[in-house]
mmCIF file of C-alpha atoms in Angstrom:
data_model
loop_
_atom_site.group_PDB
_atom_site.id
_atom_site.type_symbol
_atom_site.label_atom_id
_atom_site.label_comp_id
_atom_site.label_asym_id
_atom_site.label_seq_id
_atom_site.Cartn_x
_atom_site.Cartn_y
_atom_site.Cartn_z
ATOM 1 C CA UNK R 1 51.904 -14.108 3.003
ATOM 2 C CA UNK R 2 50.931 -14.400 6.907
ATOM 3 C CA UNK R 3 54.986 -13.915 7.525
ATOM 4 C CA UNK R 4 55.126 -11.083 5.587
ATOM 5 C CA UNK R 5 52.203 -9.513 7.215
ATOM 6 C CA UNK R 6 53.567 -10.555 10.909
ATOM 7 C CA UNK R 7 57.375 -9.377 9.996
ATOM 8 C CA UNK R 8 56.474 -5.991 8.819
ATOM 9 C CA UNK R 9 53.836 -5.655 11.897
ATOM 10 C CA UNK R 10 56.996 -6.630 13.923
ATOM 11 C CA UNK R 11 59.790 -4.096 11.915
ATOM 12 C CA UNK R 12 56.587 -1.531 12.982
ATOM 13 C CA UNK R 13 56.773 -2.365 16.871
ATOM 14 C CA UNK R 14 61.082 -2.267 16.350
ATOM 15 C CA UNK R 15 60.491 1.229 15.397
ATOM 16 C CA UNK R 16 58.038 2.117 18.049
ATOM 17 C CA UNK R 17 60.177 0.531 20.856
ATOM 18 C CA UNK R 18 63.309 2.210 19.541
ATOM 19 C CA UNK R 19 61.723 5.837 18.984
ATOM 20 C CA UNK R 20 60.597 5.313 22.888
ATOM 21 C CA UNK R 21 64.038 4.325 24.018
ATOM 22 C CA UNK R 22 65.263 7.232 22.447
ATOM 23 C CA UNK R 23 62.890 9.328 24.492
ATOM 24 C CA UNK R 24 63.495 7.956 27.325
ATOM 25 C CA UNK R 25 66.913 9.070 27.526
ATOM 26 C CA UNK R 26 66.413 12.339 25.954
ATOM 27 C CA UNK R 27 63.857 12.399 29.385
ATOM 28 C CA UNK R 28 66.682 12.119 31.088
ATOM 29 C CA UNK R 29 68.671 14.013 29.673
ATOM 30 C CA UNK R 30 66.414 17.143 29.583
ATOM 31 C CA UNK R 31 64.512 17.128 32.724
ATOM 32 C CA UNK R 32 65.138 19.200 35.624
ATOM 33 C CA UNK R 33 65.309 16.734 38.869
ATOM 34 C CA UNK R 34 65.861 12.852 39.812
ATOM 35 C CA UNK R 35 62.394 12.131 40.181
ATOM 36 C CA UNK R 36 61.405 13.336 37.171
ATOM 37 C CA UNK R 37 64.270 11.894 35.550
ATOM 38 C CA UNK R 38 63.220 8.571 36.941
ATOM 39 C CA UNK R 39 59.762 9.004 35.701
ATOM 40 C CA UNK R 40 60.690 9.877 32.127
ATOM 41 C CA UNK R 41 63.238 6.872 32.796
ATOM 42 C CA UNK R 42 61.058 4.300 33.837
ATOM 43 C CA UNK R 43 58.227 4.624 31.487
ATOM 44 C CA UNK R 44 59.347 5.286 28.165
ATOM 45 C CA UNK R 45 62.399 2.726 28.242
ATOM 46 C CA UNK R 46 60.033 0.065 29.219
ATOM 47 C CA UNK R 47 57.670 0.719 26.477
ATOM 48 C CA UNK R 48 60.717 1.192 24.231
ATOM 49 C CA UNK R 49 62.312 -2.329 25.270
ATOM 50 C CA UNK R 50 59.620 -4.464 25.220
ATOM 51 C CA UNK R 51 57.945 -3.180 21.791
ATOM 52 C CA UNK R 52 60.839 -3.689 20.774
ATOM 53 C CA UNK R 53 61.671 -7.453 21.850
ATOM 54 C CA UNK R 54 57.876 -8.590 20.441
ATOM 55 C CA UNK R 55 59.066 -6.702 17.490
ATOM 56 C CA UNK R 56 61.871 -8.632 16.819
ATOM 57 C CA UNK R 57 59.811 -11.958 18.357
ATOM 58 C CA UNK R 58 57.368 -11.670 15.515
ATOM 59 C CA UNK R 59 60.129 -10.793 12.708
ATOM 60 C CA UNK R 60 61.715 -14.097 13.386
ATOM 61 C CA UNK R 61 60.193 -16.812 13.394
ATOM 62 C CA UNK R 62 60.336 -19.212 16.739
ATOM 63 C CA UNK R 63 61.180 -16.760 18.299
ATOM 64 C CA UNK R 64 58.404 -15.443 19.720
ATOM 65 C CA UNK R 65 57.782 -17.401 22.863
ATOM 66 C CA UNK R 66 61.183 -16.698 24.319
ATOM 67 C CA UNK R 67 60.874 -13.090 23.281
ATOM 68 C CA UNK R 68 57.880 -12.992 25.431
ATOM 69 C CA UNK R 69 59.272 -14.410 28.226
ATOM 70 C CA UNK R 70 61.928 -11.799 27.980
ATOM 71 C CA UNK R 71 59.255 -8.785 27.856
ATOM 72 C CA UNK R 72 56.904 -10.573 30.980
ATOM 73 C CA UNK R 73 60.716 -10.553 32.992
ATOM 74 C CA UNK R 74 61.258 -6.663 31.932
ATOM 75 C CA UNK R 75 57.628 -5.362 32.316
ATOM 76 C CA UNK R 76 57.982 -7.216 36.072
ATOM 77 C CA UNK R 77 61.291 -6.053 37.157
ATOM 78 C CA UNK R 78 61.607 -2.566 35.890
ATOM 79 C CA UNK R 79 59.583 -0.798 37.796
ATOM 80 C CA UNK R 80 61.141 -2.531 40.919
ATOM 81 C CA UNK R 81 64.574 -1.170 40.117
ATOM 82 C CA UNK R 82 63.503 2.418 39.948
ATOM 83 C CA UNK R 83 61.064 2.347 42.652
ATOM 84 C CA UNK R 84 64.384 1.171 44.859
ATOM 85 C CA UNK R 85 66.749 4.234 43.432
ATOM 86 C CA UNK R 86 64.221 6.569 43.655
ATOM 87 C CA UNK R 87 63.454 5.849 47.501
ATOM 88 C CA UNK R 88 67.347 5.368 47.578
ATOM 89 C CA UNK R 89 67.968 8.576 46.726
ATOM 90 C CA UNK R 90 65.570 10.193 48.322
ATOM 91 C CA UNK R 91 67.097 8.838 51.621
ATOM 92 C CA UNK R 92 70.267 9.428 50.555
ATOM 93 C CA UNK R 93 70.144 13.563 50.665
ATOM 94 C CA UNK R 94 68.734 14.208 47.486
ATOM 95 C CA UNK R 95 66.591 17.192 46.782
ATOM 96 C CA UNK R 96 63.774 17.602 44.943
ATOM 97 C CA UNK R 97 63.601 20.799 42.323
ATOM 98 C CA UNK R 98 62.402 23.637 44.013
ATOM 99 C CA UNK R 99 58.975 23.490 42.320
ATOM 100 C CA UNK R 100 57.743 20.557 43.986
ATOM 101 C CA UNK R 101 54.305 21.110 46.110
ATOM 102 C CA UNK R 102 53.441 19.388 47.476
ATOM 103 C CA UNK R 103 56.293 17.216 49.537
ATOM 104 C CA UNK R 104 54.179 14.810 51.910
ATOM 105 C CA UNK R 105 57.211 12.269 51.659
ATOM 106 C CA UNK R 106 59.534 14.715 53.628
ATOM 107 C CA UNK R 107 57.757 14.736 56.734
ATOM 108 C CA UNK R 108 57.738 10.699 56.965
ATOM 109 C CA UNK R 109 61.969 10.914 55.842
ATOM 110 C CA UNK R 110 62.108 13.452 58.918
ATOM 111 C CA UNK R 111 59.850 11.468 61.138
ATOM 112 C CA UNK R 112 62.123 8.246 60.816
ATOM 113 C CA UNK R 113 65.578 9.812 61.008
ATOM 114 C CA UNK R 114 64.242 11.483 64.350
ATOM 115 C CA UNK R 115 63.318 8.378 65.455
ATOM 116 C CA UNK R 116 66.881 6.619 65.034
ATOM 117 C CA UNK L 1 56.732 -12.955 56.955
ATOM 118 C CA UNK L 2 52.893 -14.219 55.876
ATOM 119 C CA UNK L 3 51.410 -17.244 57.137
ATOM 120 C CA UNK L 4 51.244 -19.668 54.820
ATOM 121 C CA UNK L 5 47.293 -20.010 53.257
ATOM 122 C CA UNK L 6 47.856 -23.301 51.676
ATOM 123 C CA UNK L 7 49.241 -26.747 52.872
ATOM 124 C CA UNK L 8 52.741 -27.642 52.002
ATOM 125 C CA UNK L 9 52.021 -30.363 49.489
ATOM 126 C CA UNK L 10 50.386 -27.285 47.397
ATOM 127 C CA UNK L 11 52.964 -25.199 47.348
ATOM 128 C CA UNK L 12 55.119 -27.934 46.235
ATOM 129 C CA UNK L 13 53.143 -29.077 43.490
ATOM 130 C CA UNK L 14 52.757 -25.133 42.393
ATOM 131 C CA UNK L 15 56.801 -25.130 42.264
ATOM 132 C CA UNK L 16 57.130 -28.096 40.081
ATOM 133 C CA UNK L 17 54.557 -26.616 37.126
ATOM 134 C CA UNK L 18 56.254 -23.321 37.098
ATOM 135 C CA UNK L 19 59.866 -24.553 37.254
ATOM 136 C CA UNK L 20 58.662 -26.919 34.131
ATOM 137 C CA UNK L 21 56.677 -24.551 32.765
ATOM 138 C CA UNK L 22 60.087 -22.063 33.019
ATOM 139 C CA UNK L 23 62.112 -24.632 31.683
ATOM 140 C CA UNK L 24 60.075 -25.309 28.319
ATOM 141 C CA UNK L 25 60.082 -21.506 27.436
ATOM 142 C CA UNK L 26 64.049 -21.739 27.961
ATOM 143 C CA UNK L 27 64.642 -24.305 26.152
ATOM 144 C CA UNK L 28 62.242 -23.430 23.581
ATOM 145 C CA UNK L 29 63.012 -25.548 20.422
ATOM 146 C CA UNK L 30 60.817 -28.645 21.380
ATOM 147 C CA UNK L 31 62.177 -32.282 22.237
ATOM 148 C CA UNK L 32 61.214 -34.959 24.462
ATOM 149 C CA UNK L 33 64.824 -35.613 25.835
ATOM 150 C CA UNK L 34 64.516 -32.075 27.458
ATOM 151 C CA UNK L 35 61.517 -32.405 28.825
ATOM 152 C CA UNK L 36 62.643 -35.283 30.796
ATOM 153 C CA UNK L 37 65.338 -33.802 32.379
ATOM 154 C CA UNK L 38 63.313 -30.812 32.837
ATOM 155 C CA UNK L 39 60.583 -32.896 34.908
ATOM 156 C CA UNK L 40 63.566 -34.104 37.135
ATOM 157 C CA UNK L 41 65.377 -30.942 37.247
ATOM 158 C CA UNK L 42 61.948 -29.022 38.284
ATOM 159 C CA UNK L 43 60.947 -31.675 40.985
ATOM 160 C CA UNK L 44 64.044 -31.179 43.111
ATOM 161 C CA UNK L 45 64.416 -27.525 42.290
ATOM 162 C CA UNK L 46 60.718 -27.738 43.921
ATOM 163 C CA UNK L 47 61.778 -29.065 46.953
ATOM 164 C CA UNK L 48 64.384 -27.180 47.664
ATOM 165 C CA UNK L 49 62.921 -23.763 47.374
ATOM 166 C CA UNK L 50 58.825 -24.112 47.587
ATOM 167 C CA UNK L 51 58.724 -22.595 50.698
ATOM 168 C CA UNK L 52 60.100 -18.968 49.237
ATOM 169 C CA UNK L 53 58.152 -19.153 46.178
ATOM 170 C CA UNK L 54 54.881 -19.131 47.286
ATOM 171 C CA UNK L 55 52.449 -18.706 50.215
ATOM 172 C CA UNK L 56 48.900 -19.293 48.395
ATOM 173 C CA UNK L 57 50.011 -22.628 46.002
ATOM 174 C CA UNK L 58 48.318 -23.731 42.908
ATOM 175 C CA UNK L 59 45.532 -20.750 43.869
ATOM 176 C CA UNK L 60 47.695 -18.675 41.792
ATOM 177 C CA UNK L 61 47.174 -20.215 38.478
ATOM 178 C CA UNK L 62 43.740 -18.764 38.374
ATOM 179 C CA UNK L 63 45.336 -15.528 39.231
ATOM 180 C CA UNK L 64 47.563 -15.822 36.388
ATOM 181 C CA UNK L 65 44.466 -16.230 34.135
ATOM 182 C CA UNK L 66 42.991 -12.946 35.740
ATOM 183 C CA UNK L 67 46.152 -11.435 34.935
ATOM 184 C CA UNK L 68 46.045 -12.394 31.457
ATOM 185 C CA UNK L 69 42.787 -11.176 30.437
ATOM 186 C CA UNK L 70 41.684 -9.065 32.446
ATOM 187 C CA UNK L 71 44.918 -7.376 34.237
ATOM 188 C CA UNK L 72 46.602 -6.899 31.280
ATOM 189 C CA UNK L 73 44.281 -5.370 28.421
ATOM 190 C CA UNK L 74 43.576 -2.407 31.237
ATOM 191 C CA UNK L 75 47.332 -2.167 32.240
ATOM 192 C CA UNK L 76 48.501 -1.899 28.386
ATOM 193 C CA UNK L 77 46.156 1.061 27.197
ATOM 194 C CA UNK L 78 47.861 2.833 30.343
ATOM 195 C CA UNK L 79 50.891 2.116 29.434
ATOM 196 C CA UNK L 80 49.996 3.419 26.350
ATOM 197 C CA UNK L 81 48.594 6.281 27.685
ATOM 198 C CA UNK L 82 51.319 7.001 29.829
ATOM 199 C CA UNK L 83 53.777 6.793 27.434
ATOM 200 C CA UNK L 84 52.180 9.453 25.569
ATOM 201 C CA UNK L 85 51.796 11.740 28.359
ATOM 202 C CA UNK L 86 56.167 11.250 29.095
ATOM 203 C CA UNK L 87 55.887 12.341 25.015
ATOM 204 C CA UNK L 88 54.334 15.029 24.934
ATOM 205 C CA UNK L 89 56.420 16.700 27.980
ATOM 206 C CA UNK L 90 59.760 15.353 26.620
ATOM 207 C CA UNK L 91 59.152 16.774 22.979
ATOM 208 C CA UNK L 92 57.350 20.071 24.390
ATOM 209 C CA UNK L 93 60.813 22.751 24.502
ATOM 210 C CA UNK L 94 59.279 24.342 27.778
ATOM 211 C CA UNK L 95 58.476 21.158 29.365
ATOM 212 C CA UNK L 96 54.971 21.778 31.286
ATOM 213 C CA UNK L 97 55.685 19.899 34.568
ATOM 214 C CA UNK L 98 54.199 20.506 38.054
ATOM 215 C CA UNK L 99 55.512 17.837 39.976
ATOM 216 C CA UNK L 100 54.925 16.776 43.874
ATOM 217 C CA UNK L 101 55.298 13.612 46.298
ATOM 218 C CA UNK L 102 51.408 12.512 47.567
ATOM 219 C CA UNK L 103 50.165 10.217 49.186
ATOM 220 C CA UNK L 104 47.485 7.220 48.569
ATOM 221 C CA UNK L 105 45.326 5.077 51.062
ATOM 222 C CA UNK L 106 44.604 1.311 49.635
ATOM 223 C CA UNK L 107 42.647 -1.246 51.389
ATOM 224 C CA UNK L 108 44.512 -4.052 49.128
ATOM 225 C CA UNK L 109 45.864 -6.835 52.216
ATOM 226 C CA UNK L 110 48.205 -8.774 50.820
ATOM 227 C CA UNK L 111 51.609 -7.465 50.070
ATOM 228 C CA UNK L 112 51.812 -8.962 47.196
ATOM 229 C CA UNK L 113 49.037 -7.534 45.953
ATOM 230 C CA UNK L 114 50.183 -4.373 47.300
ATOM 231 C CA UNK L 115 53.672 -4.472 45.388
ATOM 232 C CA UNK L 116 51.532 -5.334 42.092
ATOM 233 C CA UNK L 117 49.540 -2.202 42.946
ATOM 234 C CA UNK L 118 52.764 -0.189 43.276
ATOM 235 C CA UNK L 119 54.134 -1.613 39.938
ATOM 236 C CA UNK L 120 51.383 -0.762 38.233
ATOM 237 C CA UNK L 121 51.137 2.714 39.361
ATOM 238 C CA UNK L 122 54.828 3.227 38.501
ATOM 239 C CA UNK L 123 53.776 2.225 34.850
ATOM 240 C CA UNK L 124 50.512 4.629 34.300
ATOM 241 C CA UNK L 125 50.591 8.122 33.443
ATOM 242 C CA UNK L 126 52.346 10.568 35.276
ATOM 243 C CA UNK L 127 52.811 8.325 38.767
ATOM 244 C CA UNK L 128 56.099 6.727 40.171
ATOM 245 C CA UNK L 129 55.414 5.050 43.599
ATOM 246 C CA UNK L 130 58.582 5.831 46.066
ATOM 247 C CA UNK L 131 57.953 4.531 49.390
ATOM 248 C CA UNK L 132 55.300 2.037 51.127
ATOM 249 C CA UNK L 133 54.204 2.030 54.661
ATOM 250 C CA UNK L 134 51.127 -0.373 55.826
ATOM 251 C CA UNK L 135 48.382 1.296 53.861
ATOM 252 C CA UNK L 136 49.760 4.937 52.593
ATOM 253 C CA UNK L 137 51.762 4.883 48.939
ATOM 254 C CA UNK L 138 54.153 7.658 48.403
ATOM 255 C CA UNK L 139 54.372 8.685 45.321
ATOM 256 C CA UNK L 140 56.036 11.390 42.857
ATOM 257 C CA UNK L 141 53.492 12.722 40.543
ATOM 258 C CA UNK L 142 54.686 15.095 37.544
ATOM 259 C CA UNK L 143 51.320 16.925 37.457
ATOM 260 C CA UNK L 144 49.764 16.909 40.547
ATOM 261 C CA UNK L 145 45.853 16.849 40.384
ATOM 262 C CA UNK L 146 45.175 17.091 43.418
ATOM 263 C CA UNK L 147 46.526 17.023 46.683
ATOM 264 C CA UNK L 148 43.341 15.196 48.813
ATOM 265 C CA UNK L 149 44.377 11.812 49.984
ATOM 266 C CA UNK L 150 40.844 10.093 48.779
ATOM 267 C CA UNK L 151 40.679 12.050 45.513
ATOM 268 C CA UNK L 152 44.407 11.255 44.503
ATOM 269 C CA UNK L 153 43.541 7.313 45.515
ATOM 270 C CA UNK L 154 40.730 7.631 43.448
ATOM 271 C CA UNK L 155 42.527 8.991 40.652
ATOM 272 C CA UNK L 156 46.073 7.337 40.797
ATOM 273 C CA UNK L 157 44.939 3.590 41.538
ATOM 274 C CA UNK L 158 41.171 3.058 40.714
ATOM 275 C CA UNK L 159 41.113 0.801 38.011
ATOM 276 C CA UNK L 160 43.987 -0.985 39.078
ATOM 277 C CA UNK L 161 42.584 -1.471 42.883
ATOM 278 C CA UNK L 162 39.439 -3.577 41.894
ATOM 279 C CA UNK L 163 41.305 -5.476 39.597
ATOM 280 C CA UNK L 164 43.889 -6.631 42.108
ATOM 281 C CA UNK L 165 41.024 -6.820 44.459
ATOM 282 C CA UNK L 166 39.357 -9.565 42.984
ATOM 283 C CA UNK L 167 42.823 -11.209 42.045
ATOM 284 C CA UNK L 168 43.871 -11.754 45.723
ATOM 285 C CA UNK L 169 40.572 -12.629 47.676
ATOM 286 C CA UNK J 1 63.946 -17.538 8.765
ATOM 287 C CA UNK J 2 62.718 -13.720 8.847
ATOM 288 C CA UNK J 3 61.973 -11.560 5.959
ATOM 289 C CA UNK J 4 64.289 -9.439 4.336
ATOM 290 C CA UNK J 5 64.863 -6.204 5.965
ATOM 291 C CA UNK J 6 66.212 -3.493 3.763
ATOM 292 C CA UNK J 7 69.582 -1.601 5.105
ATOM 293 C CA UNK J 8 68.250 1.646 5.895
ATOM 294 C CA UNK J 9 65.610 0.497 8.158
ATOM 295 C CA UNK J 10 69.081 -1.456 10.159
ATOM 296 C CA UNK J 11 70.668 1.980 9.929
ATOM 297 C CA UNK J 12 67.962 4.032 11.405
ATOM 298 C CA UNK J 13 67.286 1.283 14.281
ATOM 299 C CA UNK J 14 71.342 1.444 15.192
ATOM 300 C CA UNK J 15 71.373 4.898 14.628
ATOM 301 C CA UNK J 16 68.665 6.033 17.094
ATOM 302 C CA UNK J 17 69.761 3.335 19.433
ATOM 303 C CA UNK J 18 73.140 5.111 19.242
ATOM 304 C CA UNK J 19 71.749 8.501 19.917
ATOM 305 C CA UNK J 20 69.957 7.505 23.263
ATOM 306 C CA UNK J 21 72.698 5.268 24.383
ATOM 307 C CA UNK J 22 74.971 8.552 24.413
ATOM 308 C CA UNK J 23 72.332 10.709 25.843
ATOM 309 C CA UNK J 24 72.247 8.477 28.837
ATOM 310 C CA UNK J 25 75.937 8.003 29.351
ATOM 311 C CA UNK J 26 76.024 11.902 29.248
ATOM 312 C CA UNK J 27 73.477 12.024 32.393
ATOM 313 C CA UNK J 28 75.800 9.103 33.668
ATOM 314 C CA UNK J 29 78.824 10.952 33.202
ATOM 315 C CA UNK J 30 77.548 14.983 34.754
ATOM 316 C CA UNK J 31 74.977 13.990 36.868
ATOM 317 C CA UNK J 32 75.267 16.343 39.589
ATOM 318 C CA UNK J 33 74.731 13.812 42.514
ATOM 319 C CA UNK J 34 75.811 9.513 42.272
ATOM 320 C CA UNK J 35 72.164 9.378 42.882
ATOM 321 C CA UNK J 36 71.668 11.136 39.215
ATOM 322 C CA UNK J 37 74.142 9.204 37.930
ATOM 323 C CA UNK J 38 72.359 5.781 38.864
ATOM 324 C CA UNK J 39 69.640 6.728 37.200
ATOM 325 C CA UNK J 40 71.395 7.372 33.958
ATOM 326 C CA UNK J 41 73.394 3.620 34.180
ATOM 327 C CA UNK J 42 70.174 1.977 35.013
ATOM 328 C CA UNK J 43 68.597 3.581 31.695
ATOM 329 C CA UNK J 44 71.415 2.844 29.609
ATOM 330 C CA UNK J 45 71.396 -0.992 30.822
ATOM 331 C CA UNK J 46 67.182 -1.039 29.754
ATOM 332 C CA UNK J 47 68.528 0.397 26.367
ATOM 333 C CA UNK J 48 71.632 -1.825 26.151
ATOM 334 C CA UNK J 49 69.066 -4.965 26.772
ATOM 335 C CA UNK J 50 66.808 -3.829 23.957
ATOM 336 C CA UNK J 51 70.235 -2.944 22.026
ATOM 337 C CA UNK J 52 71.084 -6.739 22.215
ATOM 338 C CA UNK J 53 68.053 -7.983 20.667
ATOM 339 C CA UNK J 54 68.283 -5.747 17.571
ATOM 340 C CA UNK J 55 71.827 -7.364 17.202
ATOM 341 C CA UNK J 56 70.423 -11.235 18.069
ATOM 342 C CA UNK J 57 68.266 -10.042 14.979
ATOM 343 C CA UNK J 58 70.734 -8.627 12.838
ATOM 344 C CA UNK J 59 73.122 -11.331 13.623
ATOM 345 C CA UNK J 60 70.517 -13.957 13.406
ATOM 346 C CA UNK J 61 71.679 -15.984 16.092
ATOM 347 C CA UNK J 62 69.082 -17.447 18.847
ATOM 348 C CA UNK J 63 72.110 -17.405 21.098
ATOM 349 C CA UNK J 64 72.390 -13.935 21.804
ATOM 350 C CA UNK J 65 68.462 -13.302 22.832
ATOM 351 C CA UNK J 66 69.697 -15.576 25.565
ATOM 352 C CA UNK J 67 72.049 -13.043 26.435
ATOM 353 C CA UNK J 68 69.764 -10.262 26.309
ATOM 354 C CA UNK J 69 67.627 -12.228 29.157
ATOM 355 C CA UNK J 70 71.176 -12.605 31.186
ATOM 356 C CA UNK J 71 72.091 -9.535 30.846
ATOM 357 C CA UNK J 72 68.704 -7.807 31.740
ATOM 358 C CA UNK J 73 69.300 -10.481 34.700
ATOM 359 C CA UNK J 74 71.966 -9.170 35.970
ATOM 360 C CA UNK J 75 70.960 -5.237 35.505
ATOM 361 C CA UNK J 76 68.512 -5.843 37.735
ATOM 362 C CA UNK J 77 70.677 -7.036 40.151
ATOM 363 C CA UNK J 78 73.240 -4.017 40.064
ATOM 364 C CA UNK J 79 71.291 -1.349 39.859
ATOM 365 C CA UNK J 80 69.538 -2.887 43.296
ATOM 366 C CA UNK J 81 72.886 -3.267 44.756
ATOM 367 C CA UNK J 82 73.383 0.243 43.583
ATOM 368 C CA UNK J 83 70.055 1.532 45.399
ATOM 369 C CA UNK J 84 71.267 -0.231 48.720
ATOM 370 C CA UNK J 85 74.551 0.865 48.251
ATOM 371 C CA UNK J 86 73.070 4.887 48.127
ATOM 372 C CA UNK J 87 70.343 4.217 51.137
ATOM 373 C CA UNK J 88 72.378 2.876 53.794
ATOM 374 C CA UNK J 89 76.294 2.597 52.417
ATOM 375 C CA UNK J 90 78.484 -0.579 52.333
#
């Protein structure tokens, strides 16, 4: 009875996690600039993946402490990588769409490439 | 580079119970035999790389229990808040965004706790931290609120800055 | 063990997976800058890695949520190199 109640919660959370990835990409897909792109990116994909890995850690059983692990790694090291291409790219040339106000990060950008 | 807060025998010992504590979560179907060569395997892993792990030693296993029941019941309703907000403007056909790069003053020391702070803001509604510099955050907001340094601290990283305030005394 | 899973709940998980993988390898293949296409390969890997744990499922093997955890690994580490690559070249 308890596994049945636990594997359906879990087929639940698959769905969740796998509805987010799908926005996620359809984020950035859509949207108009990187940043936002990033943002849409970021959020929703890591949502989407690790919903979906307790999902599938409650479904089965034993698996749930390595699924966990696997979620604690994701939750930690997503948000690194896009913090790194969005500074990336922002140092590499790209703009931002035209609607952006306001743009405090250009004037450190311009400060340090004076500077070199 | 940080100076190191604890003595070197601290930071060892805090190597060893997270390398075994790594190594039973890997190897997750439970024997004895493993464990053993776990125990060695984690003791020389230890010495070898102590000195990179860590700078405060077994002082972070109370931080990890902060983190687990305190840290993270706050940081998942924003996820979950967050992810609603990316939702609604990804479902909406004219997509209502208003976005801008600000900038937020912390008084967090550490930079550890300072790159937990910029996780964390990446993950909460709207926010995606770009660039770092001593005590300003940059960061790319997709609805600006507002534009005044103290108001967008206030706004962006309250709940998270008293958190990770008490975490890293 | 798990509980039995009927097939159109496996359909509809592969199915939407499918759907976002190709929306991001579209952004991966137009993006108008490489910065824009970064983006779209780092996305696709975070989908790929939850991809691979729907299949350890479907496949039932314990195996393959190890390779899930290497492959999110090693995402991580490419789409830094990436980000280092686009900030300061080579």
């Amino acid at each position: 009875m308890i596994d049945l109640i636990l594997g359906w919660t879990g087929v639940v959370l698959v769905f969740i996690g796998v509805f987010f990835l799908f926005l996620g990409a359809l984020g950035v897909f859509r949207l108009p600039d990187l940043f936002n792109r990033l943002q849409a990116g970021t959020k929703a994909t890591t949502l989407g993946v690790v919903s979906t890995t307790i999902g599938v850690g409650l479904i089965a059983k034993g698996w749930l402490i390595f699924s966990l692990a696997l979620a604690i790694f994701l939750l930690m090291t997503n948000p690194i990588s896009s913090h790194a291409l969005g500074r990336a790219s922002y140092r590499a040339g790209v703009k931002p769409y035209k609607g952006t106000n306001p743009d405090l990060y250009a004037e450190k950008v311009k400060k340090e490439s004076d500077q070199k | 580079m940080e100076r190191a807060e604890a003595s070197s025998i601290n930071r060892y010992f805090y190597a060893v119970v997270l390398y075994f504590f790594l190594w039973i979560i890997l190897t997750y179907p439970f024997s004895i035999q493993e464990w053993e060569a776990g125990a060695a395997i984690a003791f020389i892993a230890a010495l070898l790389s102590y000195r990179e792990l860590s700078v405060s030693g077994l002082k972070n296993i109370k931080r990890i229990g902060i983190l687990l029941f305190w840290y993270l019941p706050v940081f998942i309703r924003e996820l979950i808040k967050a992810n609603l907000h990316v939702a609604g403007i990804v479902l909406n056909p004219k997509m209502p965004i208003k976005p801008g790069f600000v900038k937020i003053k912390t008084n967090l020391k550490s930079p550890v706790a300072r790159v937990w702070l910029a996780n964390s803001i990446t993950l909460t509604p709207g926010t995606l931290s770009v660039d770092i510099e001593d005590q300003y955050i940059y960061i790319h907001w997709i609805t600006v609120g507002s534009t005044d340094v103290e108001h967008a601290s206030e706004e962006i990283a309250g709940s998270f800055e008293k958190i990770l305030e008490v975490m890293f005394k | 063990m798990r509980i039995e899973i009927p097939q159109f709940i496996w359909i509809a998980w592969f199915v939407i997976v499918s759907i976002a993988t190709i929306l991001a390898t579209i952004r991966a293949i137009i993006g108008p800058t490489n910065s824009d296409r970064a983006v779209g390969l780092d996305t696709w890997t975070t989908i790929t890695t939850g991809f691979w744990v729907i299949l350890a499922l479907y496949f039932f093997q314990y195996i393959l949520l190890s390779v899930s955890m290497v492959y999110a690994i090693l995402s991580f580490l490419g789409v830094l190199a990436i980000a280092r690559y686009l900030e300061r070249g080579l």
